[in-house]
mmCIF file of C-alpha atoms and ligand atoms in Angstrom:
data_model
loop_
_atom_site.group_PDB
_atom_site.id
_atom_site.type_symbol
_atom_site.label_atom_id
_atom_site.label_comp_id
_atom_site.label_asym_id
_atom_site.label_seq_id
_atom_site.Cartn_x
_atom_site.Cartn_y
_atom_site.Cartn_z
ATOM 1 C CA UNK Z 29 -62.888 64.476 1.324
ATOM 2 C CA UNK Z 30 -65.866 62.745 -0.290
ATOM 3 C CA UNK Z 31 -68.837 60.287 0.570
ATOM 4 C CA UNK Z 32 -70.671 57.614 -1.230
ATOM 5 C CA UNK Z 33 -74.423 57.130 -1.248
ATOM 6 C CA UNK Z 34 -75.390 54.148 0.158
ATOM 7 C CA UNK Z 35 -77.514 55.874 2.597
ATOM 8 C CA UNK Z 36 -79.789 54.218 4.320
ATOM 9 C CA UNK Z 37 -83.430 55.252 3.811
ATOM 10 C CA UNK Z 38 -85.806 56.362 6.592
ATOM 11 C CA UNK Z 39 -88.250 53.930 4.976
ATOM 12 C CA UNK Z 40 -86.305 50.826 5.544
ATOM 13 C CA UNK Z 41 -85.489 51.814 9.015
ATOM 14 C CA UNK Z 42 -89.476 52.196 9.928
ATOM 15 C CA UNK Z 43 -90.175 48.904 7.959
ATOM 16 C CA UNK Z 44 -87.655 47.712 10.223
ATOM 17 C CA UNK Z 45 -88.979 48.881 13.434
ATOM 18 C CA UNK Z 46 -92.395 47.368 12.259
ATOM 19 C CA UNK Z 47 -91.701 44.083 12.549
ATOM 20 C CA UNK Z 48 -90.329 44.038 16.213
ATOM 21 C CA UNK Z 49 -92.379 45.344 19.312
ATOM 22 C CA UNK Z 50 -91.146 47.812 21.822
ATOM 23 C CA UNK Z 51 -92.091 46.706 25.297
ATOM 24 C CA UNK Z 52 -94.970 47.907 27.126
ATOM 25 C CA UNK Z 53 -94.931 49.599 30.178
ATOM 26 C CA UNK Z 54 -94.712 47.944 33.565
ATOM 27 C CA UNK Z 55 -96.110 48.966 37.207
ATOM 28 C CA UNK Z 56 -93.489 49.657 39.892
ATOM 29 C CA UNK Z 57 -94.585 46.431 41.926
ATOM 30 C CA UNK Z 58 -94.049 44.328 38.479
ATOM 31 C CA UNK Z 59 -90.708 45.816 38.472
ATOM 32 C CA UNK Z 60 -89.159 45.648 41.840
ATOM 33 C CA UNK Z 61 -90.216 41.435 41.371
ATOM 34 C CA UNK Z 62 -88.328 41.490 38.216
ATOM 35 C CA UNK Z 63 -85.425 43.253 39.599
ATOM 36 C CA UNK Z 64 -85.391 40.753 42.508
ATOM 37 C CA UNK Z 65 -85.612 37.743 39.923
ATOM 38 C CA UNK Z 66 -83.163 38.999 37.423
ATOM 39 C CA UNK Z 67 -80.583 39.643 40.550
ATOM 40 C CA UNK Z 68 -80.951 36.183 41.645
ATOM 41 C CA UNK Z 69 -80.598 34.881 38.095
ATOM 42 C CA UNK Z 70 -77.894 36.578 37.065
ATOM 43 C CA UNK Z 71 -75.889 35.186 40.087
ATOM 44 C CA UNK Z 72 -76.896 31.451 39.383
ATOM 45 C CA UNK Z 73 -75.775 31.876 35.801
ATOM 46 C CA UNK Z 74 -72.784 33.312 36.638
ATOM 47 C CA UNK Z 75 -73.496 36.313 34.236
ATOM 48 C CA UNK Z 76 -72.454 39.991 33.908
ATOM 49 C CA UNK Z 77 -74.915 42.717 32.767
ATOM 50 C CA UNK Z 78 -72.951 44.847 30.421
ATOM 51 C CA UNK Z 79 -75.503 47.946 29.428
ATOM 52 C CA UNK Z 80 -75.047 50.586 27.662
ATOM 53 C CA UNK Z 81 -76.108 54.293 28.649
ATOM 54 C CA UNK Z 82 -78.868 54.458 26.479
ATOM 55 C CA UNK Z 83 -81.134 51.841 28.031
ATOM 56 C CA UNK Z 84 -84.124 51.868 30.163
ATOM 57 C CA UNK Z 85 -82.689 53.057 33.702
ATOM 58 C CA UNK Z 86 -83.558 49.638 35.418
ATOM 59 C CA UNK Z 87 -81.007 48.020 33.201
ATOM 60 C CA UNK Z 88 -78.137 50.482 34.292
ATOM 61 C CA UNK Z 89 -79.167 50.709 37.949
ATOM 62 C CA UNK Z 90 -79.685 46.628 37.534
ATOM 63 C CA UNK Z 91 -76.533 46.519 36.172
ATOM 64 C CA UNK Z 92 -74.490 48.476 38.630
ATOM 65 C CA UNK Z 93 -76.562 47.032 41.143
ATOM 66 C CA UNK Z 94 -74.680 43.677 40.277
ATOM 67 C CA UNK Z 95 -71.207 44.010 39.328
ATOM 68 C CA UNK Z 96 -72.142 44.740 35.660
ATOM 69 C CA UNK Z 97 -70.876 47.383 33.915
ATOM 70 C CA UNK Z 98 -72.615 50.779 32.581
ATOM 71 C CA UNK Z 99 -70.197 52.314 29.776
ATOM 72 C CA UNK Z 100 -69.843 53.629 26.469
ATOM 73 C CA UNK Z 101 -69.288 51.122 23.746
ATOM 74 C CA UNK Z 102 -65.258 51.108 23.733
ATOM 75 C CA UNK Z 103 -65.422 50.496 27.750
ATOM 76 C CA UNK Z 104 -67.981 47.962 27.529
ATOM 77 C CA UNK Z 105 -66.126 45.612 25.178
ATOM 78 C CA UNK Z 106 -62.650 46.459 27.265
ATOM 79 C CA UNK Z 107 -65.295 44.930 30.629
ATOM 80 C CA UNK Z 108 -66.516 42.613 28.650
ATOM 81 C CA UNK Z 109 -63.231 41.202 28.063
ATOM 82 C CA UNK Z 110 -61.794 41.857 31.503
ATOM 83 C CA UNK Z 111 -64.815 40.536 33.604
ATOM 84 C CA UNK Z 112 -64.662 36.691 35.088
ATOM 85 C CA UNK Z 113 -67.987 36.134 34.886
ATOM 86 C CA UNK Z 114 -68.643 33.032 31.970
ATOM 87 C CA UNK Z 115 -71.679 34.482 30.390
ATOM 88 C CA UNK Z 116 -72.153 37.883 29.602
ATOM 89 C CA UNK Z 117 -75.906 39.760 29.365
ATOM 90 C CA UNK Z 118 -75.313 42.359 26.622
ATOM 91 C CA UNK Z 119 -77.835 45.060 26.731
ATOM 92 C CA UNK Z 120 -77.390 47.420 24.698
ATOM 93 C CA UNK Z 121 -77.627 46.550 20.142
ATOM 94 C CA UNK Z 122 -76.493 43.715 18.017
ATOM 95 C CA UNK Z 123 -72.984 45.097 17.430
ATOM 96 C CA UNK Z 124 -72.011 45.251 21.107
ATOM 97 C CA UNK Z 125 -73.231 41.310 21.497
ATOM 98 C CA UNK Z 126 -71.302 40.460 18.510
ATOM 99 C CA UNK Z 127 -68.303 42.705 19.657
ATOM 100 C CA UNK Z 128 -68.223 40.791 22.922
ATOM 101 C CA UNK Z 129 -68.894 37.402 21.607
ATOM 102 C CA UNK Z 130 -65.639 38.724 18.910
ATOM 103 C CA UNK Z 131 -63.378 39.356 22.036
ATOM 104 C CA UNK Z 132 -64.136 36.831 24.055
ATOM 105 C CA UNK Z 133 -64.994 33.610 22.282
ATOM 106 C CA UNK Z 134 -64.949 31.421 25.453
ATOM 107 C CA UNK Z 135 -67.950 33.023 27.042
ATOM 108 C CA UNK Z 136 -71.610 32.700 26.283
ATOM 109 C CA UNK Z 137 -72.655 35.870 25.080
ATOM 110 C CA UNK Z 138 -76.479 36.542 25.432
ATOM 111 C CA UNK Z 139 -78.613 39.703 24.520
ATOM 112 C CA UNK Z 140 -82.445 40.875 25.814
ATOM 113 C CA UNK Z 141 -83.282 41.216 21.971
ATOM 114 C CA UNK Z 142 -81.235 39.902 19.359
ATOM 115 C CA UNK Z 143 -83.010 41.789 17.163
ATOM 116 C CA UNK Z 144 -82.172 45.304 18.502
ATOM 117 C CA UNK Z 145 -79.317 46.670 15.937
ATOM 118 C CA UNK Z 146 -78.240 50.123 14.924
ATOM 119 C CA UNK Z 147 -79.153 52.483 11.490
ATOM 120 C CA UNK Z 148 -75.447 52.890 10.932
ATOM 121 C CA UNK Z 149 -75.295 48.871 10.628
ATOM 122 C CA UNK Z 150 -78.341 48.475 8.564
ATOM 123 C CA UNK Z 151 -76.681 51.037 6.353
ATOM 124 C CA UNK Z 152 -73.549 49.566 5.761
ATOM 125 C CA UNK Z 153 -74.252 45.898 3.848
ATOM 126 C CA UNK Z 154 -71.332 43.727 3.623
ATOM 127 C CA UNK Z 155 -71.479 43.068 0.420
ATOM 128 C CA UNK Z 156 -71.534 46.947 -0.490
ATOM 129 C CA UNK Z 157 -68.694 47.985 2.110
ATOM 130 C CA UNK Z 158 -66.758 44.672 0.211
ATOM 131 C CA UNK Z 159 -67.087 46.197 -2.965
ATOM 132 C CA UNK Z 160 -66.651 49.788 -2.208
ATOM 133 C CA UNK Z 161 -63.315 48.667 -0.450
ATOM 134 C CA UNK Z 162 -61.925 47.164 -3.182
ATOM 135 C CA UNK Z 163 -62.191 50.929 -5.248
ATOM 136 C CA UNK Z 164 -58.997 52.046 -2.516
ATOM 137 C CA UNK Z 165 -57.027 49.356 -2.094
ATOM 138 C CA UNK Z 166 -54.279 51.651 -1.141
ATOM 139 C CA UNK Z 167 -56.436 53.513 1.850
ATOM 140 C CA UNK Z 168 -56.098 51.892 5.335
ATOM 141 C CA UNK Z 169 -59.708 51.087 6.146
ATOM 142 C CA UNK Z 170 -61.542 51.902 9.340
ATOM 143 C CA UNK Z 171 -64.805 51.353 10.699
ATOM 144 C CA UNK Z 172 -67.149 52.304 13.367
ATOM 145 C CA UNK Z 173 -67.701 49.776 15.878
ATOM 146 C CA UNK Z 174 -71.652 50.771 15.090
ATOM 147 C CA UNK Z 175 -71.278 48.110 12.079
ATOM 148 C CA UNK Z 176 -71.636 44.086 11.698
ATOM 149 C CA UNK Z 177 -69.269 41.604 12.506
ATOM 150 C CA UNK Z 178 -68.913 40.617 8.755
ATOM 151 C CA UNK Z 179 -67.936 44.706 8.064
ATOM 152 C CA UNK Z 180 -65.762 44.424 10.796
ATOM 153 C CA UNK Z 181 -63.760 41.505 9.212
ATOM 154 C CA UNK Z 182 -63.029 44.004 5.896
ATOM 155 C CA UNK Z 183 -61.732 46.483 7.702
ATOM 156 C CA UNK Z 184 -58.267 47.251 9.014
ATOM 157 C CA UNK Z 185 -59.342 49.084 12.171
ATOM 158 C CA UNK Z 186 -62.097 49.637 14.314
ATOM 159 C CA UNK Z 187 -62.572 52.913 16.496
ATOM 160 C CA UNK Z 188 -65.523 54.066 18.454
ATOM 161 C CA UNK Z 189 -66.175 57.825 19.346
ATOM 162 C CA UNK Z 190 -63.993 57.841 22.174
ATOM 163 C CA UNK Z 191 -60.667 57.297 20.221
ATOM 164 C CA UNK Z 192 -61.651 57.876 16.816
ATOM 165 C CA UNK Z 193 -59.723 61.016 16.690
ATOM 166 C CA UNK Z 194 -56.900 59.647 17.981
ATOM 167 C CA UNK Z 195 -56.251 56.889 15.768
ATOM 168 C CA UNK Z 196 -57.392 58.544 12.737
ATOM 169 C CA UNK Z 197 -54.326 61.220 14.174
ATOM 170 C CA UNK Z 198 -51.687 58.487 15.044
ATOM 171 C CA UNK Z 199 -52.756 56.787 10.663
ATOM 172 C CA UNK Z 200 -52.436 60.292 9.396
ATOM 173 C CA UNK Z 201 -48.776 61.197 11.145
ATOM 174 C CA UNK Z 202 -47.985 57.295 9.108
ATOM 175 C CA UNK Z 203 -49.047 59.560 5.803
ATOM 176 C CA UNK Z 204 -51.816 56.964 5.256
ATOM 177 C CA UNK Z 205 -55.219 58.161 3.332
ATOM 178 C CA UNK Z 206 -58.340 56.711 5.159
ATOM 179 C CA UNK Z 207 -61.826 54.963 3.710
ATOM 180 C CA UNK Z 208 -64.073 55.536 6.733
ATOM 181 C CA UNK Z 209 -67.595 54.320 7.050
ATOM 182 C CA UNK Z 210 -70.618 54.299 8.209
ATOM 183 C CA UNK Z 211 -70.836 57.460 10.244
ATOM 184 C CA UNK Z 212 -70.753 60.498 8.080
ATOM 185 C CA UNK Z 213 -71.243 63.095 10.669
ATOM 186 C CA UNK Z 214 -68.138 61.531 12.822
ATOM 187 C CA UNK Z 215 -66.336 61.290 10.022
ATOM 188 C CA UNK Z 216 -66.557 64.682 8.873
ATOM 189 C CA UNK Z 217 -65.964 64.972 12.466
ATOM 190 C CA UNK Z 218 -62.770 63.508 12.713
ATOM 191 C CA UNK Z 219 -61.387 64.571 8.773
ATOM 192 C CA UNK Z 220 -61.805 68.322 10.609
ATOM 193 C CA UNK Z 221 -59.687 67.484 13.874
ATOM 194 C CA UNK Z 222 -57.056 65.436 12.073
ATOM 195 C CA UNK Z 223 -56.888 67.237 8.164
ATOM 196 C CA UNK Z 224 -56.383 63.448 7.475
ATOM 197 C CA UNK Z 225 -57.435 62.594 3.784
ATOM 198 C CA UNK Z 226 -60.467 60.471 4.170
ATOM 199 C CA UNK Z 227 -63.429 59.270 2.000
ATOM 200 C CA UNK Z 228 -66.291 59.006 3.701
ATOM 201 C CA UNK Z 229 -69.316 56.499 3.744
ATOM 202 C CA UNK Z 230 -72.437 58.268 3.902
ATOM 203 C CA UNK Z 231 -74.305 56.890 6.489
ATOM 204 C CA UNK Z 232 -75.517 57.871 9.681
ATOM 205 C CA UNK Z 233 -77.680 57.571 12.958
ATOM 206 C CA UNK Z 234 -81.235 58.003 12.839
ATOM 207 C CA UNK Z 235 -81.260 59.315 16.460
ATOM 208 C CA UNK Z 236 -78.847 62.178 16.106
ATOM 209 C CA UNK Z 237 -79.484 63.364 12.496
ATOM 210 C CA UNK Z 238 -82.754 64.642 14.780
ATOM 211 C CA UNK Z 239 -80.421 67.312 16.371
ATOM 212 C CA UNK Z 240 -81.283 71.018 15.224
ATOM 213 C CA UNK Z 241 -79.257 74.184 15.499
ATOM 214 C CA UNK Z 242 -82.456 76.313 15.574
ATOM 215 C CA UNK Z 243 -84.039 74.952 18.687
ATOM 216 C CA UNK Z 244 -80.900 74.815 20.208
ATOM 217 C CA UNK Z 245 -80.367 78.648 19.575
ATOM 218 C CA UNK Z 246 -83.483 79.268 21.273
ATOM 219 C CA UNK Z 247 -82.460 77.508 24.321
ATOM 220 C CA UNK Z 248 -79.349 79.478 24.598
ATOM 221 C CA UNK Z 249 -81.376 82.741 23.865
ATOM 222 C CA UNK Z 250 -82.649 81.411 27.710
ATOM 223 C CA UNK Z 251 -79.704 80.033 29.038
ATOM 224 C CA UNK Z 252 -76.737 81.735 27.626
ATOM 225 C CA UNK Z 253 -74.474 80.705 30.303
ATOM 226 C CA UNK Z 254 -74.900 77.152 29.435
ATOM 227 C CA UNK Z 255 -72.569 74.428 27.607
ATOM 228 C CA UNK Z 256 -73.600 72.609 25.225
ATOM 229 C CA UNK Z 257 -72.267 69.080 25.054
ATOM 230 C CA UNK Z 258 -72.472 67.179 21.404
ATOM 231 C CA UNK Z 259 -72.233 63.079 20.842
ATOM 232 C CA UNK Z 260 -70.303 63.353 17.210
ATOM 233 C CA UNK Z 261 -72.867 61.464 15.425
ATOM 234 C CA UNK Z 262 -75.050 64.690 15.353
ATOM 235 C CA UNK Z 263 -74.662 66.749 12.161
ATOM 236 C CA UNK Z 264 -71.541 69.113 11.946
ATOM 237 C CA UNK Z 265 -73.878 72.478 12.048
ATOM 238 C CA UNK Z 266 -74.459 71.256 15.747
ATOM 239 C CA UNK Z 267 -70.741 69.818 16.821
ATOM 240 C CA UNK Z 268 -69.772 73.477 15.746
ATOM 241 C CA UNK Z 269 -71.625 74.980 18.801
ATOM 242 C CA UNK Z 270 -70.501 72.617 21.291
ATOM 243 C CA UNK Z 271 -68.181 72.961 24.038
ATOM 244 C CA UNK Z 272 -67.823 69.504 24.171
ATOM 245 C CA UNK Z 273 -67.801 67.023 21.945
ATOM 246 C CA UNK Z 274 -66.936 62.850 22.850
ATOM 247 C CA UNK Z 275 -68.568 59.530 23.108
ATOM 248 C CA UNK Z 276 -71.360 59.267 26.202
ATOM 249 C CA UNK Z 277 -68.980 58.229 28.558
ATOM 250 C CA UNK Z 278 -66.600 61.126 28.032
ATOM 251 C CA UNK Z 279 -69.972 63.449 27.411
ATOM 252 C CA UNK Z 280 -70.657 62.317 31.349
ATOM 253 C CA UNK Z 281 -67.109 63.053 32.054
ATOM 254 C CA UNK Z 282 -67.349 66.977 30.444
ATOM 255 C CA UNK Z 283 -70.632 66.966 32.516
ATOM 256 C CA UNK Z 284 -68.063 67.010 35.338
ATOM 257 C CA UNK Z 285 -65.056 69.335 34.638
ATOM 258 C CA UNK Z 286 -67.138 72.091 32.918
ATOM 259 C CA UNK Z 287 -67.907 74.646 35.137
ATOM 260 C CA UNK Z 288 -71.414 75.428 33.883
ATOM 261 C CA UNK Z 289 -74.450 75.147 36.004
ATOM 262 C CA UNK Z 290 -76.582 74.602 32.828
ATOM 263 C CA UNK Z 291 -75.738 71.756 30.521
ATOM 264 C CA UNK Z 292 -77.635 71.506 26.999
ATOM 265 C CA UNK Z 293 -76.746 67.493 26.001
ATOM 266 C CA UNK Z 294 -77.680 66.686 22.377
ATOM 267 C CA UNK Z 295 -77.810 62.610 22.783
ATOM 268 C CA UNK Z 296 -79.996 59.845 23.598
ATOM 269 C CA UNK Z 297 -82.033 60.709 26.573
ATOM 270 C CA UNK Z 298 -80.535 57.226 28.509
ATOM 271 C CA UNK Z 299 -77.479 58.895 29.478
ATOM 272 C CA UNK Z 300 -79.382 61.928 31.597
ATOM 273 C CA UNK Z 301 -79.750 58.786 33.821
ATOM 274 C CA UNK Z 302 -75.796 58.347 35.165
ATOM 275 C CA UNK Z 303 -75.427 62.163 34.141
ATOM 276 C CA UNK Z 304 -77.613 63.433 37.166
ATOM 277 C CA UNK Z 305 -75.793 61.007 39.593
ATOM 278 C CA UNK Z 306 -72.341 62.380 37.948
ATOM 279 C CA UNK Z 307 -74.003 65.976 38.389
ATOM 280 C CA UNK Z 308 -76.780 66.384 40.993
ATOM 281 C CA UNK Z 309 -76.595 70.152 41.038
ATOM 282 C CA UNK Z 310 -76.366 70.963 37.968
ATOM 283 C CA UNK Z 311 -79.502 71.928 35.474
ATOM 284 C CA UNK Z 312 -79.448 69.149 32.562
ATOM 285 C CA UNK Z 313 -81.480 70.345 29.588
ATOM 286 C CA UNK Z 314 -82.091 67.807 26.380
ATOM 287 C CA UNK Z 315 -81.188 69.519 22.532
ATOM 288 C CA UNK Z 316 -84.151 70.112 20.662
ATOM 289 C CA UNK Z 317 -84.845 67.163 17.864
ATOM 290 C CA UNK Z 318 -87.509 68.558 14.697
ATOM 291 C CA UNK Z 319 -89.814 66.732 17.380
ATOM 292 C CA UNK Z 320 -93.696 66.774 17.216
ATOM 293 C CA UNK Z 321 -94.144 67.890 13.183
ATOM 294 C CA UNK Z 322 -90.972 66.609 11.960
ATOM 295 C CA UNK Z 323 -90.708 63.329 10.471
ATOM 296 C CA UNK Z 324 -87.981 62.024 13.323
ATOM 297 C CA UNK Z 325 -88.782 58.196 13.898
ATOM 298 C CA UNK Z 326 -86.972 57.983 17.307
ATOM 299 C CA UNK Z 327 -86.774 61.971 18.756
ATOM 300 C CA UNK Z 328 -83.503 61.799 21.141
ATOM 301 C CA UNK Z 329 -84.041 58.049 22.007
ATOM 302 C CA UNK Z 330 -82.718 55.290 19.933
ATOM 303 C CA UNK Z 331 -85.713 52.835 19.355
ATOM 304 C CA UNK Z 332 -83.284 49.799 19.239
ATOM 305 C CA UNK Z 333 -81.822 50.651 22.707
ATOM 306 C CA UNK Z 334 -85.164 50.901 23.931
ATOM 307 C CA UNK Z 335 -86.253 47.518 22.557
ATOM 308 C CA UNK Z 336 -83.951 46.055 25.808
ATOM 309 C CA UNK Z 337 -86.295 45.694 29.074
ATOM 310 C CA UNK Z 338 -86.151 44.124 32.068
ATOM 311 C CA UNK Z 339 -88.975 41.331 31.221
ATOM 312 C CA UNK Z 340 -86.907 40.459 28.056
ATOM 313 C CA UNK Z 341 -83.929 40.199 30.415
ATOM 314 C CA UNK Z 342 -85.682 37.620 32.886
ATOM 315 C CA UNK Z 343 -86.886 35.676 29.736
ATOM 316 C CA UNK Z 344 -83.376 35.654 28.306
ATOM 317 C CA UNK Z 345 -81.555 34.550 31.705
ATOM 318 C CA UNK Z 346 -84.654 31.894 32.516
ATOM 319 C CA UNK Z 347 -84.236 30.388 29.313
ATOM 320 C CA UNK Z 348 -80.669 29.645 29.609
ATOM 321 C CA UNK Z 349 -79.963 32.014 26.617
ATOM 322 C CA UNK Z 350 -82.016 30.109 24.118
ATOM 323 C CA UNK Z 351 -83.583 32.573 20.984
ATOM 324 C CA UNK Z 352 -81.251 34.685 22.794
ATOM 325 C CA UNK Z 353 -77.379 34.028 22.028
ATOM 326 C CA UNK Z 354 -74.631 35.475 19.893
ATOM 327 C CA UNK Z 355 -73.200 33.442 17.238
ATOM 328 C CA UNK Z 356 -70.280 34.610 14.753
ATOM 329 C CA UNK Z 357 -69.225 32.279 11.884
ATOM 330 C CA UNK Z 358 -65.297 31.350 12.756
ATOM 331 C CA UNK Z 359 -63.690 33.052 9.351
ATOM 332 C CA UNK Z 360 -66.022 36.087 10.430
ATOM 333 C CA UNK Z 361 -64.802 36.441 13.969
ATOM 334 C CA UNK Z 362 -61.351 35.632 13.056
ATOM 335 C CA UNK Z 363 -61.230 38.555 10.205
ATOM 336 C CA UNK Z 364 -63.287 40.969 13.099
ATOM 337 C CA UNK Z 365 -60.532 40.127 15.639
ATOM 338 C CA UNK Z 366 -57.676 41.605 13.971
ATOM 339 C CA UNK Z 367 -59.303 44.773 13.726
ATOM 340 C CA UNK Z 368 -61.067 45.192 16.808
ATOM 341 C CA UNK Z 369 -58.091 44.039 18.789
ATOM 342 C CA UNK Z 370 -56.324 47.261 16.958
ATOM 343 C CA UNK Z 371 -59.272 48.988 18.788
ATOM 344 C CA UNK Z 372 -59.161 47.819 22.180
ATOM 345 C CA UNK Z 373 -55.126 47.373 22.504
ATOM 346 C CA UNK Z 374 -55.227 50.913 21.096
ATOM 347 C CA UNK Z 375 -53.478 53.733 23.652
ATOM 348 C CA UNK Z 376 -53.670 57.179 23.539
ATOM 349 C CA UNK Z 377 -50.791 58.753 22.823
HETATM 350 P P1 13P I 425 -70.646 55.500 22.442
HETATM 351 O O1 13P I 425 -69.449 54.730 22.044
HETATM 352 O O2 13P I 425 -70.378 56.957 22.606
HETATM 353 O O3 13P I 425 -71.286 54.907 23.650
HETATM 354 O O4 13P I 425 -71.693 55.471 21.244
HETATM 355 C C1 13P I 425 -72.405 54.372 20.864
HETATM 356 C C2 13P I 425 -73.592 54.773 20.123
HETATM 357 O O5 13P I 425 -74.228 53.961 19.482
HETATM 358 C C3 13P I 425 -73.988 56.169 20.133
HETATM 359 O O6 13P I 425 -75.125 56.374 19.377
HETATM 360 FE FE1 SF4 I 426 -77.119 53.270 16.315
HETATM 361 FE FE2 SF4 I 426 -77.873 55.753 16.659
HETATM 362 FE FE3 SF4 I 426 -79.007 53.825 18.084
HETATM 363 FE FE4 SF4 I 426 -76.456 54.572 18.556
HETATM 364 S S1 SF4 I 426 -78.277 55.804 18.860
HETATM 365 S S2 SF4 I 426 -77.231 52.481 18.414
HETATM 366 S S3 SF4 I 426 -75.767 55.026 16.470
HETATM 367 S S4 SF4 I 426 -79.139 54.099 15.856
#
């Protein structure tokens, strides 16, 4: 196994964040009106919420509220697909838009904030991933959905957390060697499930390189009984003392079948939201980041998921979508739909 270094800096990521606001609060009065409004618009536009787990809770509840869907990234692309509505409201960052708009040309595909993406994308430049491609012609190249539409059309396959093990398994049993990018951690991840020759980009996630193994020892020095439960993007050090380790919808699903009363969950704090309705009784307890006096940018919640509100929704539906749509060049989206078809055709074995 090795990596390249084309990581991405924590500068660039805070320049960045700079140049787009995060929304400001709102009172509960200002939100039940823009509940009510965003209800009534999505129905008139004939539009699906699709949200991810890691934004605001009014956008999940919002979303189940309405038909939508609240998922991990592989199921909301498979909804996404699936779902009759003609326009679909993508909150959640710019790779699940573009993934959508990928799968499912005919429909409009509209986003709170276009400008919400991911570290893993910002660290993985076309033109780089192009030319570090072209070093192993002979690997079979996959990529993280967490990456642009233009990556996308390089690759050969594209995996999320949820099956990334299993397809790096099934590519491995064909005796193929694998060039993996951008997550490093869930790469490393995957190379130690599968002992599948890979080489490794070295990126990875702002919000989960926060995790720490110390902190987290000192919560189990109070609760030894409980299980820890790991998104793969956190560094190895901390998938090593989990009991569970999967994307956040299969995180939600351990949340269920583990017989622990105490659950530590090292991922963005958005998901405690559909964990405690999955698990009223049970205790949930966030992993310890390097927190206050560290240098963490985002501490357990992802600053580009939180860029989606429910203001920015209204504004988005009211305005038809304008300042607020998906667009992928043709060649792009043609080149992306080969290898994300891979990923959502894709069974377990
Ligand atoms: P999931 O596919 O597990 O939802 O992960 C997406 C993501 O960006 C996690 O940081
Ligand atoms: Fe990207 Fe990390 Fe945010 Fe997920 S949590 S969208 S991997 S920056």
């Amino acid at each position: 196994m090795s990596t390249t270094d084309y990581a991405v800096s924590q500068q660039v990521v805070k320049d960045y964040l700079d140049r787009v606001s995060l929304p400001e609060p709102i009172s509960a009065r200002h939100e039940a009106e823009l509940v009510e409004r965003a209800t009534a618009l999505l129905k008139e536009k004939n539009a699906a919420l699709v949200a991810h787990y890691y934004v605001d809770e009014s956008l999940q509840a919002l979303a189940e509220a309405t038909g939508g869907c609240v998922s991990d990234s592989l199921d909301m692309a498979r909804f996404g697909q699936s779902c009759d509505a003609q326009t679909l409201v993508v909150a959640g960052v710019s790779f699940m838009g573009e993934t959508a708009k990928i799968l499912s040309p005919e429909k409009q595909v509209w986003m709170p904030q276009l400008q919400a993406t991911c570290s893993l994308d910002i660290g993985c430049e076309a033109g780089a991933y192009r030319a570090w491609r072209r070093q192993y012609p002979d690997h079979v190249a996959v990529v993280y959905a967490n990456t642009s539409a233009a990556v996308k059309a390089e690759a050969d396959w594209v995996v999320t957390s949820s099956i990334a093990v299993d397809v790096i398994e099934h590519l491995h049993a064909q005796g193929r060697s694998i060039l993996w990018a951008p997550d490093k951690h869930l790469g490393g991840y995957v190379q130690k499930q599968t002992g599948a020759d890979m080489v490794l980009w070295d990126g990875a996630c702002i919000v989960h390189e926060e995790f720490r193994t110390r902190g987290l020892e000192d919560i189990k020095a109070i609760y030894p009984d409980a299980a820890i439960l790991v998104h793969p993007e956190s560094p190895d050090e901390m998938v090593a003392m989990a009991d569970a380790v999967g994307s956040t919808k299969q995180l939600i699903d351990a949340a269920k079948t583990l017989p622990h009363s105490h659950l530590i969950v090292a991922t963005d704090k958005g998901i405690f939201y559909k964990m405690r309705q999955a698990v009223p009784e049970k205790v949930l307890l966030e992993a310890p980041t390097r927190g206050v006096g560290g240098d963490c940018v985002s501490c357990a919640h992802c600053p580009w998921m939180a860029m989606n509100s429910l203001e920015r929704l209204v504004s988005c539906l009211e305005r038809d979508g304008a300042g607020h749509s998906i667009h992928v060049p043709d060649e792009t989206r043609t080149g992306a739909l080969r290898s994300l078809t891979r990923m959502v055709e894709f069974q377990r074995p």
